[in-house]
Tab-separated table of C-alpha atoms in Angstrom:
chain	number	residue	atom	x	y	z
A	1	MET	CA	0.000	0.000	0.000
A	2	THR	CA	2.739	2.458	0.981
A	3	LEU	CA	4.770	1.813	-2.145
A	4	ALA	CA	1.674	2.260	-4.306
A	5	LEU	CA	0.836	5.591	-2.657
A	6	LEU	CA	4.388	6.822	-3.104
A	7	GLY	CA	4.332	5.722	-6.744
A	8	LEU	CA	1.105	7.637	-7.276
A	9	HIS	CA	2.643	10.698	-5.634
A	10	LEU	CA	5.687	10.444	-7.927
A	11	ALA	CA	3.432	10.261	-10.986
A	12	VAL	CA	1.345	13.241	-9.899
A	13	THR	CA	4.245	15.516	-8.897
A	14	GLY	CA	6.628	14.367	-11.614
A	15	VAL	CA	4.293	14.216	-14.630
A	16	LEU	CA	0.693	15.350	-14.167
A	17	LEU	CA	1.016	18.557	-12.130
A	18	PRO	CA	3.947	20.002	-14.119
A	19	ARG	CA	1.981	19.709	-17.364
A	20	ARG	CA	-1.018	21.342	-15.719
A	21	LEU	CA	0.890	24.156	-14.011
A	22	ALA	CA	3.174	25.180	-16.888
A	23	GLY	CA	2.195	28.680	-17.995
A	24	SER	CA	-0.334	29.075	-15.167
A	25	ALA	CA	-1.644	32.652	-14.950
A	26	ARG	CA	-2.327	32.149	-11.228
A	27	LEU	CA	1.319	31.364	-10.540
A	28	GLN	CA	2.414	34.279	-12.707
A	29	ALA	CA	0.236	36.596	-10.610
A	30	ARG	CA	2.491	35.723	-7.633
A	31	PRO	CA	5.804	34.883	-9.336
A	32	ALA	CA	7.925	34.482	-6.199
A	33	ALA	CA	5.368	32.136	-4.642
A	34	GLY	CA	4.979	30.356	-7.988
A	35	ALA	CA	8.724	29.689	-8.190
A	36	ALA	CA	8.613	28.428	-4.600
A	37	LEU	CA	5.792	26.047	-5.538
A	38	TRP	CA	7.863	24.531	-8.372
A	39	LEU	CA	10.815	24.063	-6.022
A	40	ALA	CA	8.495	22.523	-3.404
A	41	LEU	CA	7.238	20.057	-6.034
A	42	MET	CA	10.826	19.081	-6.796
A	43	ALA	CA	11.587	18.633	-3.099
A	44	SER	CA	8.420	16.560	-2.640
A	45	PHE	CA	9.355	14.360	-5.601
A	46	LEU	CA	12.851	13.768	-4.196
A	47	VAL	CA	11.528	12.917	-0.721
A	48	ALA	CA	8.979	10.503	-2.203
A	49	LEU	CA	11.660	8.890	-4.364
A	50	LEU	CA	13.961	8.348	-1.388
A	51	LEU	CA	11.120	6.981	0.732
A	52	ALA	CA	10.065	4.643	-2.079
A	53	ALA	CA	13.633	3.317	-2.347
A	54	HIS	CA	13.785	2.994	1.430
A	55	HIS	CA	10.481	1.113	1.472
A	56	ALA	CA	11.638	-1.222	-1.295
A	57	VAL	CA	14.634	-2.213	0.853
A	58	GLU	CA	12.695	-2.334	4.145
A	59	PRO	CA	9.016	-2.911	3.238
A	60	PHE	CA	7.697	-2.683	6.804
A	61	ALA	CA	9.746	0.308	7.938
A	62	HIS	CA	6.935	2.805	7.345
A	63	GLU	CA	3.836	0.655	7.682
A	64	PRO	CA	1.498	1.320	10.615
A	65	ALA	CA	2.093	-0.908	13.616
A	66	GLY	CA	-1.231	-2.732	13.241
A	67	LEU	CA	-0.393	-3.735	9.696
A	68	VAL	CA	3.107	-4.971	10.422
A	69	GLY	CA	1.802	-7.748	12.642
A	70	LEU	CA	-0.187	-9.264	9.776
A	71	PHE	CA	2.976	-10.018	7.782
A	72	PRO	CA	5.646	-12.193	9.374
A	73	HIS	CA	9.210	-11.150	8.588
A	74	PRO	CA	12.465	-12.620	9.869
A	75	GLU	CA	14.305	-11.067	12.766
A	76	PRO	CA	17.840	-9.823	12.046
A	77	VAL	CA	20.530	-12.438	12.648
A	78	GLY	CA	23.648	-11.499	14.585
A	79	PRO	CA	24.573	-8.336	16.446
A	80	VAL	CA	23.859	-5.918	13.569
A	81	ALA	CA	21.419	-3.212	14.648
A	82	PRO	CA	18.065	-3.275	12.812
A	83	HIS	CA	17.550	-0.857	9.947
A	84	THR	CA	21.282	-0.012	9.782
A	85	HIS	CA	21.281	-0.503	6.015
A	86	ASP	CA	18.350	1.929	5.760
A	87	TRP	CA	20.555	4.726	7.053
A	88	TRP	CA	23.292	3.775	4.603
A	89	LEU	CA	20.788	4.000	1.750
A	90	LEU	CA	19.484	7.409	2.796
A	91	ALA	CA	22.983	8.721	3.527
A	92	ALA	CA	24.268	7.585	0.136
A	93	ALA	CA	21.324	9.147	-1.701
A	94	GLY	CA	21.663	12.394	0.249
A	95	ALA	CA	25.408	12.509	-0.415
A	96	ALA	CA	24.855	11.964	-4.139
A	97	ILE	CA	22.298	14.780	-4.338
A	98	ALA	CA	24.514	17.096	-2.270
A	99	THR	CA	27.444	16.343	-4.569
A	100	VAL	CA	25.457	17.271	-7.675
A	101	VAL	CA	24.118	20.474	-6.056
A	102	THR	CA	27.635	21.455	-5.006
A	103	ALA	CA	29.049	20.711	-8.451
A	104	VAL	CA	26.381	22.817	-10.177
A	105	GLY	CA	26.877	25.660	-7.707
A	106	VAL	CA	30.660	25.589	-8.017
A	107	ARG	CA	30.459	25.558	-11.819
A	108	ALA	CA	28.075	28.538	-11.855
A	109	GLY	CA	30.277	30.404	-9.361
A	110	ARG	CA	33.372	29.853	-11.477
A	111	ALA	CA	31.559	31.041	-14.586
A	112	ARG	CA	30.488	34.225	-12.780
A	113	ARG	CA	34.027	34.880	-11.530
A	114	ARG	CA	35.507	34.442	-15.011
A	115	HIS	CA	32.826	36.681	-16.486
A	116	ARG	CA	33.353	39.295	-13.759
A	117	ALA	CA	37.126	39.301	-14.260
A	118	MET	CA	36.669	39.798	-18.000
A	119	LEU	CA	34.228	42.660	-17.458
A	120	ASP	CA	36.552	44.408	-15.009
A	121	LEU	CA	39.199	44.419	-17.729
A	122	VAL	CA	37.170	45.567	-20.731
A	123	ALA	CA	34.167	47.477	-19.331
A	124	VAL	CA	33.986	51.025	-17.971
A	125	ARG	CA	32.051	51.948	-14.827
A	126	ASP	CA	29.295	54.511	-15.258
A	127	GLY	CA	28.393	56.301	-12.042
A	128	ARG	CA	25.093	57.610	-13.357
A	129	TRP	CA	23.606	54.165	-13.926
A	130	GLY	CA	25.698	52.329	-11.338
A	131	ALA	CA	26.632	49.860	-14.048
A	132	LEU	CA	29.485	48.683	-16.234
A	133	ILE	CA	29.374	49.886	-19.834
A	134	LEU	CA	30.467	47.275	-22.340
A	135	GLU	CA	31.669	48.417	-25.762
A	136	HIS	CA	29.411	46.198	-27.796
A	137	ALA	CA	27.042	47.090	-30.628
A	138	HIS	CA	24.317	44.584	-29.657
A	139	PRO	CA	21.813	46.044	-27.167
A	140	THR	CA	21.911	43.972	-24.011
A	141	VAL	CA	21.297	44.524	-20.300
A	142	TYR	CA	22.131	41.888	-17.706
A	143	CYS	CA	23.534	41.342	-14.245
A	144	LEU	CA	26.093	39.098	-12.631
A	145	PRO	CA	24.609	38.144	-9.236
A	146	GLY	CA	26.523	37.105	-6.150
A	147	ARG	CA	28.674	38.831	-3.543
A	148	SER	CA	30.396	41.135	-6.059
A	149	SER	CA	27.376	41.762	-8.248
A	150	ARG	CA	27.518	43.753	-11.465
A	151	VAL	CA	24.915	45.337	-13.725
A	152	VAL	CA	26.074	45.513	-17.329
A	153	LEU	CA	24.845	47.783	-20.127
A	154	SER	CA	26.153	47.486	-23.652
A	155	ARG	CA	26.840	50.575	-25.718
A	156	GLY	CA	24.139	49.338	-28.075
A	157	ALA	CA	21.586	49.398	-25.236
A	158	LEU	CA	22.530	52.989	-24.414
A	159	ARG	CA	21.852	53.959	-28.025
A	160	LEU	CA	18.621	51.952	-28.326
A	161	LEU	CA	16.823	52.770	-25.070
A	162	ASP	CA	15.713	56.148	-23.822
A	163	GLU	CA	16.392	57.290	-20.273
A	164	ARG	CA	13.231	55.842	-18.702
A	165	GLN	CA	13.637	52.530	-20.533
A	166	LEU	CA	17.227	52.293	-19.306
A	167	ALA	CA	16.052	53.029	-15.770
A	168	ALA	CA	13.480	50.232	-16.096
A	169	ALA	CA	16.020	47.709	-17.392
A	170	VAL	CA	18.541	48.581	-14.659
A	171	ALA	CA	15.834	48.383	-11.966
A	172	HIS	CA	14.896	44.924	-13.271
A	173	GLU	CA	18.492	43.737	-12.873
A	174	HIS	CA	18.712	45.145	-9.359
A	175	GLY	CA	15.541	43.178	-8.609
A	176	HIS	CA	17.423	40.003	-9.541
A	177	ILE	CA	20.369	40.950	-7.342
A	178	ARG	CA	18.330	41.954	-4.281
A	179	GLY	CA	16.134	38.877	-4.598
A	180	ARG	CA	19.171	36.570	-4.921
A	181	HIS	CA	17.376	34.841	-7.772
A	182	HIS	CA	20.469	32.883	-8.805
A	183	LEU	CA	20.139	30.896	-5.572
A	184	PHE	CA	16.586	29.883	-6.518
A	185	ARG	CA	17.716	28.827	-9.984
A	186	LEU	CA	20.387	26.530	-8.542
A	187	PRO	CA	18.045	23.773	-7.214
A	188	ALA	CA	15.956	23.923	-10.394
A	189	ASP	CA	19.078	23.556	-12.551
A	190	THR	CA	20.299	20.705	-10.360
A	191	PHE	CA	16.970	18.886	-10.537
A	192	ALA	CA	16.961	19.275	-14.326
A	193	LEU	CA	20.472	17.808	-14.446
A	194	LEU	CA	19.387	14.812	-12.365
A	195	PHE	CA	16.009	14.148	-14.008
A	196	GLY	CA	16.294	15.785	-17.443
A	197	PRO	CA	13.535	13.847	-19.344
A	198	LEU	CA	11.012	14.168	-16.497
A	199	PRO	CA	8.280	16.785	-17.137
A	200	LEU	CA	8.853	18.238	-13.670
A	201	ALA	CA	12.527	18.794	-14.560
A	202	ARG	CA	11.899	20.228	-18.035
A	203	HIS	CA	8.912	22.418	-17.217
A	204	GLY	CA	10.156	23.263	-13.742
A	205	ARG	CA	13.483	24.690	-14.858
A	206	ALA	CA	11.882	26.845	-17.549
A	207	GLU	CA	9.010	27.983	-15.322
A	208	VAL	CA	11.273	28.888	-12.384
A	209	GLY	CA	13.401	30.974	-14.739
A	210	LEU	CA	10.359	32.755	-16.190
A	211	LEU	CA	8.747	33.368	-12.798
A	212	LEU	CA	11.970	34.838	-11.423
A	213	GLU	CA	12.070	37.203	-14.395
A	214	MET	CA	8.517	38.234	-13.519
A	215	ALA	CA	9.522	38.702	-9.875
A	216	ALA	CA	12.331	41.013	-11.016
A	217	ASP	CA	9.796	42.857	-13.181
A	218	ASP	CA	7.647	43.420	-10.096
A	219	ALA	CA	10.648	44.728	-8.164
A	220	ALA	CA	11.374	47.189	-10.969
A	221	LEU	CA	7.813	48.556	-10.790
A	222	ALA	CA	8.679	50.275	-7.515
A	223	ARG	CA	10.783	52.713	-9.584
A	224	VAL	CA	9.288	52.772	-13.075
A	225	SER	CA	5.900	52.395	-14.708
A	226	ARG	CA	4.547	49.260	-16.357
A	227	SER	CA	4.597	50.883	-19.787
A	228	GLU	CA	8.238	51.931	-19.418
A	229	LEU	CA	9.320	48.447	-18.400
A	230	ALA	CA	7.251	46.781	-21.124
A	231	SER	CA	8.654	49.082	-23.794
A	232	ALA	CA	12.220	48.372	-22.628
A	233	LEU	CA	11.625	44.624	-22.796
A	234	CYS	CA	10.099	44.874	-26.271
A	235	ALA	CA	12.922	47.067	-27.549
A	236	LEU	CA	15.598	44.665	-26.306
A	237	ALA	CA	13.720	41.595	-27.535
A	238	THR	CA	13.132	42.943	-31.047
A	239	SER	CA	16.567	44.480	-31.543
A	240	GLY	CA	18.290	41.222	-32.399
A	241	ALA	CA	20.196	41.293	-29.135
A	242	PRO	CA	21.656	37.919	-28.171
A	243	THR	CA	19.850	36.082	-25.385
A	244	GLY	CA	23.022	34.239	-24.412
A	245	ALA	CA	23.824	36.871	-21.816
A	246	ALA	CA	21.893	34.720	-19.380
A	247	SER	CA	24.607	32.095	-19.673
A	248	GLY	CA	27.852	32.259	-17.750
A	249	GLY	CA	25.988	32.789	-14.489
A	250	ALA	CA	24.289	36.015	-15.699
A	251	LEU	CA	20.625	37.035	-15.735
A	252	ALA	CA	19.489	39.124	-18.714
A	253	ALA	CA	16.567	41.549	-18.803
A	254	ALA	CA	15.087	40.155	-22.025
A	255	ALA	CA	16.344	36.589	-21.785
A	256	SER	CA	13.141	34.668	-21.077
A	257	GLY	CA	9.429	34.792	-21.936
A	258	VAL	CA	9.279	38.414	-23.060
A	259	LEU	CA	5.836	38.043	-24.658
A	260	ALA	CA	4.354	36.459	-21.530
A	261	ARG	CA	5.956	39.128	-19.356
A	262	VAL	CA	4.681	42.018	-21.479
A	263	ARG	CA	1.171	40.526	-21.489
A	264	ARG	CA	1.351	40.193	-17.719
A	265	LEU	CA	2.461	43.818	-17.342
A	266	ALA	CA	-0.533	44.853	-19.438
A	267	ARG	CA	-2.903	42.795	-17.258
A	268	PRO	CA	-1.469	42.785	-13.736
A	269	GLY	CA	-2.943	40.298	-11.276
A	270	HIS	CA	-3.316	40.781	-7.565
A	271	GLY	CA	-3.860	37.909	-5.158
A	272	ARG	CA	-5.878	38.239	-1.988
A	273	ARG	CA	-4.054	38.019	1.302
A	274	GLY	CA	-6.025	34.983	2.484
A	275	ARG	CA	-5.359	33.128	-0.732
A	276	GLN	CA	-1.658	33.950	-0.474
A	277	LEU	CA	-1.563	32.486	3.033
A	278	ALA	CA	-3.274	29.297	1.872
A	279	PHE	CA	-0.897	29.114	-1.094
A	280	TRP	CA	2.193	29.324	1.133
A	281	MET	CA	0.743	26.666	3.423
A	282	VAL	CA	0.496	24.334	0.414
A	283	VAL	CA	4.085	25.174	-0.575
A	284	LEU	CA	5.367	24.363	2.917
A	285	ALA	CA	3.302	21.179	3.178
A	286	LEU	CA	4.347	19.645	-0.157
A	287	PRO	CA	7.769	18.320	0.937
A	288	LEU	CA	6.122	16.747	4.020
A	289	LEU	CA	3.336	15.015	2.094
A	290	PRO	CA	5.400	11.904	1.168
A	291	TYR	CA	6.081	11.286	4.874
A	292	LEU	CA	2.352	11.328	5.574
A	293	LEU	CA	1.725	8.909	2.726
A	294	ALA	CA	4.462	6.592	3.968
A	295	CYS	CA	3.869	6.713	7.705
A	296	ALA	CA	0.202	7.528	8.291
A	297	PRO	CA	-2.173	4.603	9.004
A	298	HIS	CA	-3.934	3.331	5.913
A	299	PRO	CA	-7.542	2.040	5.896
């Protein structure tokens, strides 16, 4: 029963819900909470997967006490403590996941440091915009997040955008930096590396990236208007500027889902406080749900 429930949970969180939630207008109305929901789904999937593996090795470890007595199972022989191999299984799985997360984080950090060192050599600091000016004809605006963050404007962007559009693009990048959005992308990138073909991995990585862009858009709206930000995004997106600025550990203003973001700016959504509270309760409960399925008494 437990293994069947965990399998059902894996199917729902790994396949069904991601296909249903991709592009959800409700999640886009609260982009930070929406990104948290995708990460909670990934955490819930991982917990369920580990518990399913644990249950396959020790079938009665999570069954209710009344059910265990119905199925005779041999007592351990010798002085070995019961369930010792369970801990080895969980420790090995946790170590493997931690190794992948660390490797992805270290690789992204190295890419940012190399990029930052290159910029410090070839770019010029502009005190007016608080940014580095890169002598490049393609219009692009992006940031390098982290401890020594940078906002970068190309010379092409300075020629293409007017003053208010530039202010909007720079405010968007500062929204990324203040929100530490690169840290939220790390678990999504790691999950995609581990479970690439899974719909939760494919949709989740793309949706987290898009929702974080929308969260940075919302942060920018404290300083500029919706029309100014939307016009800046459209100008950058239609100028032929390369979207590869988001690689190398950077986050670009017009790197992801520009059409969806402009439509959202034209039709802003506002969630009610009570609904937001209920939403966050669901987000916090998702990683715990597999434990309830595995350990709660079944009828």
